[in-house]
């Protein structure tokens, strides 16, 4: 037996596990109040309170009172009637017909505005520079045109006796439109007013979407094409997700603006919109200044404000969702 065989083998201790270095804890973010943003916003907030605050408070007050010509001229004091005005309005079938007509009208305006604006914005990405400049000049010119002027032009275009549109359509084979009155029925007349609203709203949508399209990464579009995506696939899965915040903002603003359409209908119908042309804004105006029931007109206006606040709430929820995803 050799010395090597008689030597007791030494036990090698197992390797000690070294704990990974601990990561430093992120610094705690303490919210500190800063008065600078509020000081910068103070002038704007003050103007909003002065311009919108008093009318809104007065509107709410009138909607809970009995207020007609006698109260307006001071012959009788205003009488507090609670929810009587709202009960009368909500129980009127004509009011609900006006609500449905307003919602359908606003939805049609928003859909056509967004579709036309998106198509024109996409088209501007594929034309030469001078064509894009000319189109932008035309868009800004139409956008800057006063509403009364644009409405008057549309009245001439669709005039039954001297309208150029009837004359042009009559040149088509088998079409006779001379003397056709576009406002003889509510649907046709509202379609003309809808076209006027869309014509005035498209420039803002086109300019905004064109600016947003410049932020779409070209690398993503090229990668989608290399993966076999069609033009529609690139638009749906690349362009639209990038433009989603802008689309949500424009859609919400369009709903608010189109729900509040007034001068287009008022001027088109010469200051006296017929029953089939009444929207919430004109209906409230007629109740207040034609029927001289200022309280019920205020109640209708307040219900319209509450309806628009619902739209704003949906917009804020969508923007918060987009912020959480990003």
Short mmCIF file of N, CA, C and O in Angstrom, two decimals, residues 3-13:
data_model
loop_
_atom_site.label_atom_id
_atom_site.label_comp_id
_atom_site.label_asym_id
_atom_site.label_seq_id
_atom_site.Cartn_x
_atom_site.Cartn_y
_atom_site.Cartn_z
N UNK A 3 1.86 5.36 -0.01
CA UNK A 3 1.52 6.50 0.85
C UNK A 3 0.33 7.25 0.33
O UNK A 3 -0.45 7.85 1.08
N UNK A 4 0.22 7.22 -0.99
CA UNK A 4 -0.92 7.95 -1.58
C UNK A 4 -2.22 7.31 -1.21
O UNK A 4 -3.24 7.97 -1.03
N UNK A 5 -2.21 5.93 -1.06
CA UNK A 5 -3.46 5.24 -0.72
C UNK A 5 -3.83 5.46 0.73
O UNK A 5 -5.00 5.41 1.10
N UNK A 6 -2.85 5.65 1.60
CA UNK A 6 -3.16 5.83 3.02
C UNK A 6 -3.52 7.27 3.38
O UNK A 6 -3.96 7.55 4.47
N UNK A 7 -3.31 8.21 2.44
CA UNK A 7 -3.61 9.62 2.73
C UNK A 7 -5.11 9.85 2.68
O UNK A 7 -5.79 9.43 1.72
N UNK A 8 -5.63 10.48 3.70
CA UNK A 8 -7.08 10.76 3.75
C UNK A 8 -7.41 11.90 2.79
O UNK A 8 -6.80 12.98 2.85
N UNK A 9 -8.35 11.67 1.89
CA UNK A 9 -8.67 12.74 0.91
C UNK A 9 -9.30 13.93 1.63
O UNK A 9 -10.15 13.77 2.51
N UNK A 10 -8.86 15.07 1.22
CA UNK A 10 -9.44 16.30 1.82
C UNK A 10 -10.75 16.65 1.11
O UNK A 10 -10.88 16.52 -0.12
N UNK A 11 -11.73 17.02 1.91
CA UNK A 11 -13.04 17.39 1.34
C UNK A 11 -13.01 18.85 0.90
O UNK A 11 -12.65 19.74 1.67
N UNK A 12 -13.39 19.04 -0.33
CA UNK A 12 -13.45 20.40 -0.89
C UNK A 12 -14.79 21.00 -0.57
O UNK A 12 -15.85 20.41 -0.89
N UNK A 13 -14.84 22.10 0.10
CA UNK A 13 -16.14 22.70 0.45
C UNK A 13 -16.87 23.18 -0.80
O UNK A 13 -16.26 23.57 -1.79
#
